[in-house]
């Protein structure tokens, strides 16, 4: 079974930075895309940033110019560098991956990591 594990969340002051990472493991044949979503209390989960292995990136409008999604070609993690953080960025951040395993293609989700931006 494919598993995604996120790390890097925590408490940060407004204007600060955090770097989230997501590692995929298991019986992986092809990774088509990976991305980050977030969900604040009382809200629906929303897309933050995605990266396709064809080279396309996509960002939610409010994070453009502040967040950057990237990957490590050697170790296969995906990162989300978050700069100039604002209190409204506070949420649980989830890693998502579109993966073809040895059995089928499906979306997978990590357990989430809490990001809190507060003074």
Tab-separated table of N, CA, C and O in Angstrom:
chain	number	residue	atom	x	y	z
A	1	UNK	N	0.839	-1.186	0.000
A	1	UNK	CA	0.000	0.000	0.000
A	1	UNK	C	0.881	1.246	0.000
A	1	UNK	O	1.897	1.288	0.678
A	2	UNK	N	0.482	2.267	-0.757
A	2	UNK	CA	1.201	3.525	-0.812
A	2	UNK	C	0.902	4.337	0.441
A	2	UNK	O	-0.248	4.406	0.891
A	3	UNK	N	1.938	4.965	0.985
A	3	UNK	CA	1.780	5.845	2.134
A	3	UNK	C	2.454	7.181	1.878
A	3	UNK	O	3.516	7.240	1.265
A	4	UNK	N	1.829	8.262	2.364
A	4	UNK	CA	2.400	9.592	2.314
A	4	UNK	C	2.613	10.078	3.738
A	4	UNK	O	1.721	9.951	4.574
A	5	UNK	N	3.779	10.643	4.014
A	5	UNK	CA	4.096	11.142	5.341
A	5	UNK	C	4.567	12.578	5.240
A	5	UNK	O	5.556	12.868	4.566
A	6	UNK	N	3.856	13.494	5.920
A	6	UNK	CA	4.213	14.909	5.937
A	6	UNK	C	5.009	15.243	7.192
A	6	UNK	O	4.862	14.601	8.230
A	7	UNK	N	5.815	16.289	7.090
A	7	UNK	CA	6.529	16.810	8.238
A	7	UNK	C	6.842	18.280	8.002
A	7	UNK	O	6.743	18.769	6.882
A	8	UNK	N	7.222	18.983	9.057
A	8	UNK	CA	7.671	20.359	8.933
A	8	UNK	C	6.725	21.411	9.467
A	8	UNK	O	7.078	22.594	9.497
A	9	UNK	N	5.532	21.022	9.879
A	9	UNK	CA	4.598	21.994	10.423
A	9	UNK	C	5.013	22.464	11.797
A	9	UNK	O	5.930	21.931	12.414
A	10	UNK	N	4.327	23.484	12.280
A	10	UNK	CA	4.627	24.013	13.593
A	10	UNK	C	4.049	25.388	13.797
A	10	UNK	O	3.205	25.856	13.028
A	11	UNK	N	4.508	26.043	14.846
A	11	UNK	CA	4.077	27.392	15.195
A	11	UNK	C	5.115	28.392	14.713
A	11	UNK	O	6.314	28.232	14.973
A	12	UNK	N	4.660	29.427	14.024
A	12	UNK	CA	5.562	30.436	13.489
A	12	UNK	C	4.922	31.814	13.621
A	12	UNK	O	3.698	31.949	13.604
A	13	UNK	N	5.752	32.836	13.770
A	13	UNK	CA	5.273	34.207	13.853
A	13	UNK	C	4.863	34.727	12.480
A	13	UNK	O	5.390	34.283	11.459
A	14	UNK	N	3.919	35.673	12.417
A	14	UNK	CA	3.596	36.285	11.128
A	14	UNK	C	4.848	36.839	10.458
A	14	UNK	O	5.693	37.457	11.099
A	15	UNK	N	4.949	36.606	9.154
A	15	UNK	CA	6.124	37.012	8.404
A	15	UNK	C	7.223	35.973	8.374
A	15	UNK	O	8.199	36.122	7.627
A	16	UNK	N	7.078	34.917	9.152
A	16	UNK	CA	8.074	33.865	9.205
A	16	UNK	C	7.927	32.855	8.089
A	16	UNK	O	7.084	32.996	7.195
A	17	UNK	N	8.748	31.807	8.153
A	17	UNK	CA	8.790	30.791	7.105
A	17	UNK	C	8.763	29.395	7.689
A	17	UNK	O	9.229	29.156	8.804
A	18	UNK	N	8.217	28.465	6.922
A	18	UNK	CA	8.257	27.046	7.224
A	18	UNK	C	8.457	26.284	5.932
A	18	UNK	O	8.072	26.753	4.855
A	19	UNK	N	9.034	25.097	6.038
A	19	UNK	CA	9.193	24.219	4.885
A	19	UNK	C	8.577	22.864	5.200
A	19	UNK	O	9.054	22.146	6.074
A	20	UNK	N	7.525	22.531	4.487
A	20	UNK	CA	6.872	21.248	4.646
A	20	UNK	C	7.475	20.239	3.669
A	20	UNK	O	7.891	20.594	2.573
A	21	UNK	N	7.495	18.986	4.067
A	21	UNK	CA	7.958	17.932	3.179
A	21	UNK	C	6.965	16.785	3.174
A	21	UNK	O	6.244	16.557	4.146
A	22	UNK	N	6.943	16.064	2.072
A	22	UNK	CA	6.060	14.914	1.918
A	22	UNK	C	6.830	13.809	1.215
A	22	UNK	O	7.370	14.030	0.129
A	23	UNK	N	6.871	12.651	1.832
A	23	UNK	CA	7.548	11.503	1.257
A	23	UNK	C	6.549	10.400	0.943
A	23	UNK	O	5.703	10.063	1.776
A	24	UNK	N	6.637	9.859	-0.251
A	24	UNK	CA	5.776	8.765	-0.676
A	24	UNK	C	6.560	7.457	-0.653
A	24	UNK	O	7.715	7.408	-1.076
A	25	UNK	N	5.928	6.416	-0.160
A	25	UNK	CA	6.569	5.114	-0.122
A	25	UNK	C	5.549	4.034	-0.436
A	25	UNK	O	4.344	4.252	-0.352
A	26	UNK	N	6.037	2.863	-0.772
A	26	UNK	CA	5.170	1.748	-1.094
A	26	UNK	C	5.423	1.218	-2.487
A	26	UNK	O	6.480	1.461	-3.075
A	27	UNK	N	4.444	0.512	-3.013
A	27	UNK	CA	4.581	-0.118	-4.322
A	27	UNK	C	4.198	0.878	-5.416
A	27	UNK	O	3.130	0.790	-6.018
A	28	UNK	N	5.105	1.816	-5.670
A	28	UNK	CA	4.872	2.913	-6.608
A	28	UNK	C	5.485	2.592	-7.959
A	28	UNK	O	6.662	2.236	-8.051
A	29	UNK	N	4.678	2.755	-8.993
A	29	UNK	CA	5.144	2.584	-10.362
A	29	UNK	C	5.381	3.937	-11.021
A	29	UNK	O	6.458	4.187	-11.566
A	30	UNK	N	4.376	4.819	-10.969
A	30	UNK	CA	4.479	6.149	-11.552
A	30	UNK	C	3.818	7.154	-10.618
A	30	UNK	O	2.724	6.910	-10.113
A	31	UNK	N	4.474	8.284	-10.401
A	31	UNK	CA	3.861	9.419	-9.725
A	31	UNK	C	3.538	10.467	-10.779
A	31	UNK	O	4.442	11.022	-11.403
A	32	UNK	N	2.253	10.726	-10.986
A	32	UNK	CA	1.831	11.699	-11.992
A	32	UNK	C	1.863	13.121	-11.451
A	32	UNK	O	2.194	14.061	-12.179
A	33	UNK	N	1.491	13.285	-10.192
A	33	UNK	CA	1.439	14.608	-9.592
A	33	UNK	C	1.430	14.499	-8.080
A	33	UNK	O	0.970	13.510	-7.513
A	34	UNK	N	1.939	15.532	-7.436
A	34	UNK	CA	1.836	15.656	-5.995
A	34	UNK	C	1.457	17.095	-5.673
A	34	UNK	O	1.720	18.008	-6.461
A	35	UNK	N	0.840	17.281	-4.516
A	35	UNK	CA	0.426	18.620	-4.167
A	35	UNK	C	0.115	18.768	-2.701
A	35	UNK	O	0.192	17.818	-1.916
A	36	UNK	N	-0.229	19.988	-2.355
A	36	UNK	CA	-0.573	20.345	-0.985
A	36	UNK	C	-1.952	20.977	-0.937
A	36	UNK	O	-2.285	21.829	-1.775
A	37	UNK	N	-2.732	20.547	0.043
A	37	UNK	CA	-4.040	21.117	0.330
A	37	UNK	C	-4.051	21.546	1.786
A	37	UNK	O	-3.207	21.120	2.574
A	38	UNK	N	-4.999	22.395	2.136
A	38	UNK	CA	-5.098	22.809	3.530
A	38	UNK	C	-6.557	22.944	3.941
A	38	UNK	O	-7.443	23.185	3.119
A	39	UNK	N	-6.792	22.800	5.233
A	39	UNK	CA	-8.136	22.921	5.775
A	39	UNK	C	-8.070	23.597	7.138
A	39	UNK	O	-7.446	23.086	8.062
A	40	UNK	N	-8.717	24.747	7.240
A	40	UNK	CA	-8.836	25.457	8.498
A	40	UNK	C	-10.125	25.028	9.184
A	40	UNK	O	-11.061	24.550	8.534
A	41	UNK	N	-10.217	25.197	10.511
A	41	UNK	CA	-11.436	24.801	11.217
A	41	UNK	C	-12.679	25.462	10.645
A	41	UNK	O	-12.691	26.672	10.395
A	42	UNK	N	-13.711	24.676	10.400
A	42	UNK	CA	-14.965	25.194	9.886
A	42	UNK	C	-14.976	25.505	8.404
A	42	UNK	O	-15.950	26.081	7.911
A	43	UNK	N	-13.919	25.156	7.687
A	43	UNK	CA	-13.837	25.425	6.255
A	43	UNK	C	-13.644	24.134	5.472
A	43	UNK	O	-13.319	23.089	6.034
A	44	UNK	N	-13.845	24.229	4.158
A	44	UNK	CA	-13.583	23.100	3.283
A	44	UNK	C	-12.102	23.044	2.925
A	44	UNK	O	-11.408	24.058	2.920
A	45	UNK	N	-11.648	21.856	2.624
A	45	UNK	CA	-10.274	21.685	2.198
A	45	UNK	C	-10.068	22.367	0.837
A	45	UNK	O	-10.893	22.239	-0.066
A	46	UNK	N	-8.967	23.097	0.701
A	46	UNK	CA	-8.686	23.802	-0.536
A	46	UNK	C	-7.292	23.475	-1.054
A	46	UNK	O	-6.382	23.162	-0.290
A	47	UNK	N	-7.142	23.581	-2.359
A	47	UNK	CA	-5.856	23.365	-2.990
A	47	UNK	C	-4.923	24.527	-2.683
A	47	UNK	O	-5.325	25.687	-2.736
A	48	UNK	N	-3.675	24.213	-2.367
A	48	UNK	CA	-2.659	25.227	-2.130
A	48	UNK	C	-1.688	25.287	-3.300
A	48	UNK	O	-1.455	26.343	-3.882
A	49	UNK	N	-1.100	24.152	-3.643
A	49	UNK	CA	-0.133	24.095	-4.729
A	49	UNK	C	-0.013	22.667	-5.228
A	49	UNK	O	-0.104	21.726	-4.444
A	50	UNK	N	0.204	22.505	-6.531
A	50	UNK	CA	0.412	21.185	-7.112
A	50	UNK	C	1.612	21.200	-8.042
A	50	UNK	O	1.972	22.237	-8.599
A	51	UNK	N	2.208	20.033	-8.203
A	51	UNK	CA	3.351	19.842	-9.084
A	51	UNK	C	3.134	18.559	-9.860
A	51	UNK	O	2.952	17.498	-9.270
A	52	UNK	N	3.123	18.659	-11.178
A	52	UNK	CA	3.040	17.463	-12.004
A	52	UNK	C	4.423	17.092	-12.496
A	52	UNK	O	5.280	17.958	-12.673
A	53	UNK	N	4.636	15.799	-12.710
A	53	UNK	CA	5.950	15.349	-13.146
A	53	UNK	C	6.180	15.599	-14.628
A	53	UNK	O	7.229	15.235	-15.155
A	54	UNK	N	5.213	16.270	-15.269
A	54	UNK	CA	5.430	16.837	-16.586
A	54	UNK	C	5.974	18.253	-16.515
A	54	UNK	O	6.259	18.859	-17.546
A	55	UNK	N	6.096	18.802	-15.303
A	55	UNK	CA	6.707	20.102	-15.110
A	55	UNK	C	5.759	21.256	-14.858
A	55	UNK	O	6.202	22.409	-14.758
A	56	UNK	N	4.475	20.991	-14.709
A	56	UNK	CA	3.487	22.040	-14.501
A	56	UNK	C	3.260	22.281	-13.009
A	56	UNK	O	3.136	21.336	-12.236
A	57	UNK	N	3.215	23.549	-12.621
A	57	UNK	CA	2.871	23.913	-11.252
A	57	UNK	C	1.614	24.764	-11.241
A	57	UNK	O	1.313	25.470	-12.205
A	58	UNK	N	0.888	24.711	-10.136
A	58	UNK	CA	-0.337	25.469	-9.982
A	58	UNK	C	-0.439	25.931	-8.533
A	58	UNK	O	-0.193	25.148	-7.614
A	59	UNK	N	-0.815	27.204	-8.334
A	59	UNK	CA	-0.910	27.774	-6.997
A	59	UNK	C	-2.246	28.448	-6.777
A	59	UNK	O	-2.809	29.067	-7.685
A	60	UNK	N	-2.748	28.333	-5.562
A	60	UNK	CA	-3.903	29.111	-5.152
A	60	UNK	C	-3.500	30.582	-5.142
A	60	UNK	O	-2.368	30.925	-4.799
A	61	UNK	N	-4.413	31.459	-5.525
A	61	UNK	CA	-4.069	32.860	-5.753
A	61	UNK	C	-3.453	33.544	-4.534
A	61	UNK	O	-2.515	34.329	-4.671
A	62	UNK	N	-3.950	33.262	-3.352
A	62	UNK	CA	-3.485	33.973	-2.164
A	62	UNK	C	-2.063	33.602	-1.745
A	62	UNK	O	-1.455	34.309	-0.936
A	63	UNK	N	-1.519	32.497	-2.276
A	63	UNK	CA	-0.169	32.084	-1.890
A	63	UNK	C	0.858	32.347	-2.977
A	63	UNK	O	2.058	32.135	-2.748
A	64	UNK	N	0.434	32.815	-4.137
A	64	UNK	CA	1.370	33.098	-5.222
A	64	UNK	C	2.374	34.161	-4.787
A	64	UNK	O	2.014	35.179	-4.212
A	65	UNK	N	3.638	33.899	-5.068
A	65	UNK	CA	4.700	34.800	-4.671
A	65	UNK	C	5.217	34.570	-3.272
A	65	UNK	O	6.251	35.127	-2.895
A	66	UNK	N	4.510	33.753	-2.477
A	66	UNK	CA	4.934	33.456	-1.113
A	66	UNK	C	5.307	31.989	-0.922
A	66	UNK	O	6.242	31.672	-0.188
A	67	UNK	N	4.564	31.089	-1.563
A	67	UNK	CA	4.801	29.653	-1.426
A	67	UNK	C	5.429	29.104	-2.698
A	67	UNK	O	5.116	29.560	-3.807
A	68	UNK	N	6.280	28.094	-2.545
A	68	UNK	CA	6.902	27.437	-3.680
A	68	UNK	C	6.881	25.929	-3.476
A	68	UNK	O	7.323	25.441	-2.438
A	69	UNK	N	6.364	25.207	-4.461
A	69	UNK	CA	6.379	23.755	-4.413
A	69	UNK	C	7.560	23.252	-5.237
A	69	UNK	O	7.859	23.790	-6.303
A	70	UNK	N	8.251	22.235	-4.743
A	70	UNK	CA	9.414	21.698	-5.433
A	70	UNK	C	9.581	20.229	-5.073
A	70	UNK	O	8.893	19.706	-4.192
A	71	UNK	N	10.497	19.567	-5.761
A	71	UNK	CA	10.746	18.152	-5.502
A	71	UNK	C	12.231	17.849	-5.517
A	71	UNK	O	13.029	18.589	-6.093
A	72	UNK	N	12.581	16.745	-4.899
A	72	UNK	CA	13.948	16.245	-4.863
A	72	UNK	C	14.011	15.061	-5.816
A	72	UNK	O	13.388	14.032	-5.570
A	73	UNK	N	14.771	15.191	-6.890
A	73	UNK	CA	14.835	14.137	-7.899
A	73	UNK	C	15.460	12.847	-7.382
A	73	UNK	O	15.126	11.762	-7.856
A	74	UNK	N	16.369	12.952	-6.439
A	74	UNK	CA	17.079	11.783	-5.944
A	74	UNK	C	16.289	10.998	-4.908
A	74	UNK	O	16.234	9.767	-4.957
A	75	UNK	N	15.653	11.705	-3.972
A	75	UNK	CA	14.984	11.045	-2.854
A	75	UNK	C	13.473	10.977	-2.982
A	75	UNK	O	12.818	10.333	-2.177
A	76	UNK	N	12.912	11.684	-3.960
A	76	UNK	CA	11.485	11.651	-4.270
A	76	UNK	C	10.552	12.284	-3.238
A	76	UNK	O	9.377	11.916	-3.196
A	77	UNK	N	11.006	13.233	-2.420
A	77	UNK	CA	10.051	13.984	-1.613
A	77	UNK	C	9.570	15.219	-2.362
A	77	UNK	O	10.199	15.655	-3.319
A	78	UNK	N	8.444	15.763	-1.910
A	78	UNK	CA	7.935	17.031	-2.411
A	78	UNK	C	7.916	18.018	-1.256
A	78	UNK	O	7.526	17.671	-0.139
A	79	UNK	N	8.315	19.247	-1.539
A	79	UNK	CA	8.404	20.273	-0.511
A	79	UNK	C	7.435	21.406	-0.783
A	79	UNK	O	7.050	21.670	-1.920
A	80	UNK	N	7.049	22.089	0.273
A	80	UNK	CA	6.317	23.341	0.163
A	80	UNK	C	7.046	24.363	1.019
A	80	UNK	O	6.993	24.298	2.247
A	81	UNK	N	7.748	25.275	0.362
A	81	UNK	CA	8.417	26.367	1.062
A	81	UNK	C	7.425	27.499	1.233
A	81	UNK	O	6.891	28.020	0.254
A	82	UNK	N	7.169	27.874	2.471
A	82	UNK	CA	6.180	28.896	2.787
A	82	UNK	C	6.888	30.084	3.419
A	82	UNK	O	7.467	29.972	4.501
A	83	UNK	N	6.851	31.216	2.740
A	83	UNK	CA	7.451	32.448	3.224
A	83	UNK	C	6.379	33.499	3.463
A	83	UNK	O	5.259	33.396	2.964
A	84	UNK	N	6.737	34.522	4.216
A	84	UNK	CA	5.822	35.633	4.510
A	84	UNK	C	4.480	35.123	5.009
A	84	UNK	O	3.415	35.547	4.557
A	85	UNK	N	4.524	34.217	5.962
A	85	UNK	CA	3.305	33.583	6.454
A	85	UNK	C	2.397	34.578	7.163
A	85	UNK	O	2.859	35.495	7.852
A	86	UNK	N	1.106	34.365	6.989
A	86	UNK	CA	0.074	35.213	7.567
A	86	UNK	C	-0.821	34.376	8.480
A	86	UNK	O	-0.932	33.165	8.309
A	87	UNK	N	-1.483	35.010	9.447
A	87	UNK	CA	-2.395	34.246	10.314
A	87	UNK	C	-3.446	33.463	9.541
A	87	UNK	O	-3.830	32.368	9.969
A	88	UNK	N	-3.895	33.987	8.409
A	88	UNK	CA	-4.894	33.290	7.611
A	88	UNK	C	-4.361	32.045	6.918
A	88	UNK	O	-5.133	31.281	6.328
A	89	UNK	N	-3.047	31.812	6.974
A	89	UNK	CA	-2.474	30.577	6.463
A	89	UNK	C	-2.606	29.430	7.461
A	89	UNK	O	-2.277	28.289	7.127
A	90	UNK	N	-3.045	29.718	8.664
A	90	UNK	CA	-3.197	28.694	9.692
A	90	UNK	C	-4.190	27.629	9.245
A	90	UNK	O	-5.326	27.933	8.890
A	91	UNK	N	-3.749	26.378	9.257
A	91	UNK	CA	-4.577	25.263	8.803
A	91	UNK	C	-3.814	23.968	8.993
A	91	UNK	O	-2.620	23.969	9.298
A	92	UNK	N	-4.514	22.866	8.813
A	92	UNK	CA	-3.851	21.582	8.666
A	92	UNK	C	-3.521	21.411	7.191
A	92	UNK	O	-4.396	21.550	6.334
A	93	UNK	N	-2.271	21.140	6.895
A	93	UNK	CA	-1.818	20.984	5.523
A	93	UNK	C	-1.660	19.502	5.197
A	93	UNK	O	-1.026	18.755	5.941
A	94	UNK	N	-2.241	19.097	4.068
A	94	UNK	CA	-2.252	17.702	3.658
A	94	UNK	C	-1.490	17.514	2.352
A	94	UNK	O	-1.662	18.282	1.413
A	95	UNK	N	-0.698	16.480	2.303
A	95	UNK	CA	-0.033	16.089	1.072
A	95	UNK	C	-0.955	15.174	0.277
A	95	UNK	O	-1.638	14.316	0.845
A	96	UNK	N	-0.985	15.369	-1.031
A	96	UNK	CA	-1.794	14.556	-1.927
A	96	UNK	C	-0.933	14.084	-3.090
A	96	UNK	O	-0.072	14.822	-3.572
A	97	UNK	N	-1.174	12.861	-3.535
A	97	UNK	CA	-0.415	12.326	-4.657
A	97	UNK	C	-1.300	11.510	-5.578
A	97	UNK	O	-2.159	10.747	-5.123
A	98	UNK	N	-1.087	11.690	-6.868
A	98	UNK	CA	-1.743	10.911	-7.915
A	98	UNK	C	-0.723	9.863	-8.346
A	98	UNK	O	0.263	10.195	-9.001
A	99	UNK	N	-0.977	8.613	-7.976
A	99	UNK	CA	0.031	7.567	-8.110
A	99	UNK	C	-0.523	6.337	-8.809
A	99	UNK	O	-1.625	5.880	-8.504
A	100	UNK	N	0.262	5.822	-9.742
A	100	UNK	CA	-0.009	4.507	-10.312
A	100	UNK	C	0.826	3.502	-9.536
A	100	UNK	O	2.052	3.526	-9.594
A	101	UNK	N	0.166	2.627	-8.800
A	101	UNK	CA	0.847	1.541	-8.116
A	101	UNK	C	0.974	0.365	-9.065
A	101	UNK	O	0.653	0.467	-10.247
A	102	UNK	N	1.416	-0.750	-8.554
A	102	UNK	CA	1.498	-1.948	-9.383
A	102	UNK	C	0.120	-2.528	-9.675
A	102	UNK	O	-0.011	-3.424	-10.509
A	103	UNK	N	-0.916	-2.007	-8.990
A	103	UNK	CA	-2.275	-2.510	-9.150
A	103	UNK	C	-3.181	-1.539	-9.902
A	103	UNK	O	-3.869	-1.922	-10.846
A	104	UNK	N	-3.191	-0.253	-9.482
A	104	UNK	CA	-4.111	0.715	-10.065
A	104	UNK	C	-3.628	2.148	-9.826
A	104	UNK	O	-2.735	2.376	-9.014
A	105	UNK	N	-4.248	3.102	-10.517
A	105	UNK	CA	-3.978	4.515	-10.324
A	105	UNK	C	-5.001	5.093	-9.355
A	105	UNK	O	-6.199	4.839	-9.496
A	106	UNK	N	-4.541	5.882	-8.394
A	106	UNK	CA	-5.434	6.444	-7.397
A	106	UNK	C	-4.803	7.649	-6.717
A	106	UNK	O	-3.596	7.879	-6.817
A	107	UNK	N	-5.639	8.435	-6.032
A	107	UNK	CA	-5.179	9.524	-5.180
A	107	UNK	C	-4.892	8.998	-3.780
A	107	UNK	O	-5.642	8.184	-3.241
A	108	UNK	N	-3.826	9.513	-3.186
A	108	UNK	CA	-3.467	9.164	-1.820
A	108	UNK	C	-3.287	10.434	-1.008
A	108	UNK	O	-2.908	11.472	-1.546
A	109	UNK	N	-3.558	10.328	0.281
A	109	UNK	CA	-3.471	11.472	1.185
A	109	UNK	C	-2.606	11.161	2.391
A	109	UNK	O	-2.619	10.042	2.910
A	110	UNK	N	-1.863	12.156	2.844
A	110	UNK	CA	-1.131	12.039	4.088
A	110	UNK	C	-2.025	12.327	5.275
A	110	UNK	O	-3.213	12.638	5.133
A	111	UNK	N	-1.465	12.235	6.460
A	111	UNK	CA	-2.236	12.412	7.693
A	111	UNK	C	-2.433	13.876	8.071
A	111	UNK	O	-3.269	14.191	8.919
A	112	UNK	N	-1.699	14.767	7.458
A	112	UNK	CA	-1.795	16.185	7.736
A	112	UNK	C	-0.761	16.662	8.743
A	112	UNK	O	-0.341	15.920	9.625
A	113	UNK	N	-0.353	17.916	8.606
A	113	UNK	CA	0.554	18.540	9.557
A	113	UNK	C	0.042	19.940	9.863
A	113	UNK	O	-0.354	20.683	8.965
A	114	UNK	N	0.014	20.291	11.143
A	114	UNK	CA	-0.559	21.557	11.578
A	114	UNK	C	0.415	22.704	11.363
A	114	UNK	O	1.580	22.635	11.772
A	115	UNK	N	-0.068	23.765	10.738
A	115	UNK	CA	0.677	25.014	10.602
A	115	UNK	C	-0.112	26.100	11.315
A	115	UNK	O	-1.275	26.344	10.986
A	116	UNK	N	0.511	26.732	12.286
A	116	UNK	CA	-0.133	27.799	13.038
A	116	UNK	C	0.709	29.061	12.935
A	116	UNK	O	1.893	29.051	13.283
A	117	UNK	N	0.105	30.135	12.453
A	117	UNK	CA	0.781	31.419	12.300
A	117	UNK	C	0.137	32.386	13.287
A	117	UNK	O	-1.025	32.779	13.124
A	118	UNK	N	0.880	32.757	14.305
A	118	UNK	CA	0.320	33.579	15.371
A	118	UNK	C	1.427	34.341	16.085
A	118	UNK	O	2.543	33.860	16.234
A	119	UNK	N	1.084	35.545	16.534
A	119	UNK	CA	1.999	36.344	17.332
A	119	UNK	C	1.769	36.138	18.814
A	119	UNK	O	2.489	36.656	19.643
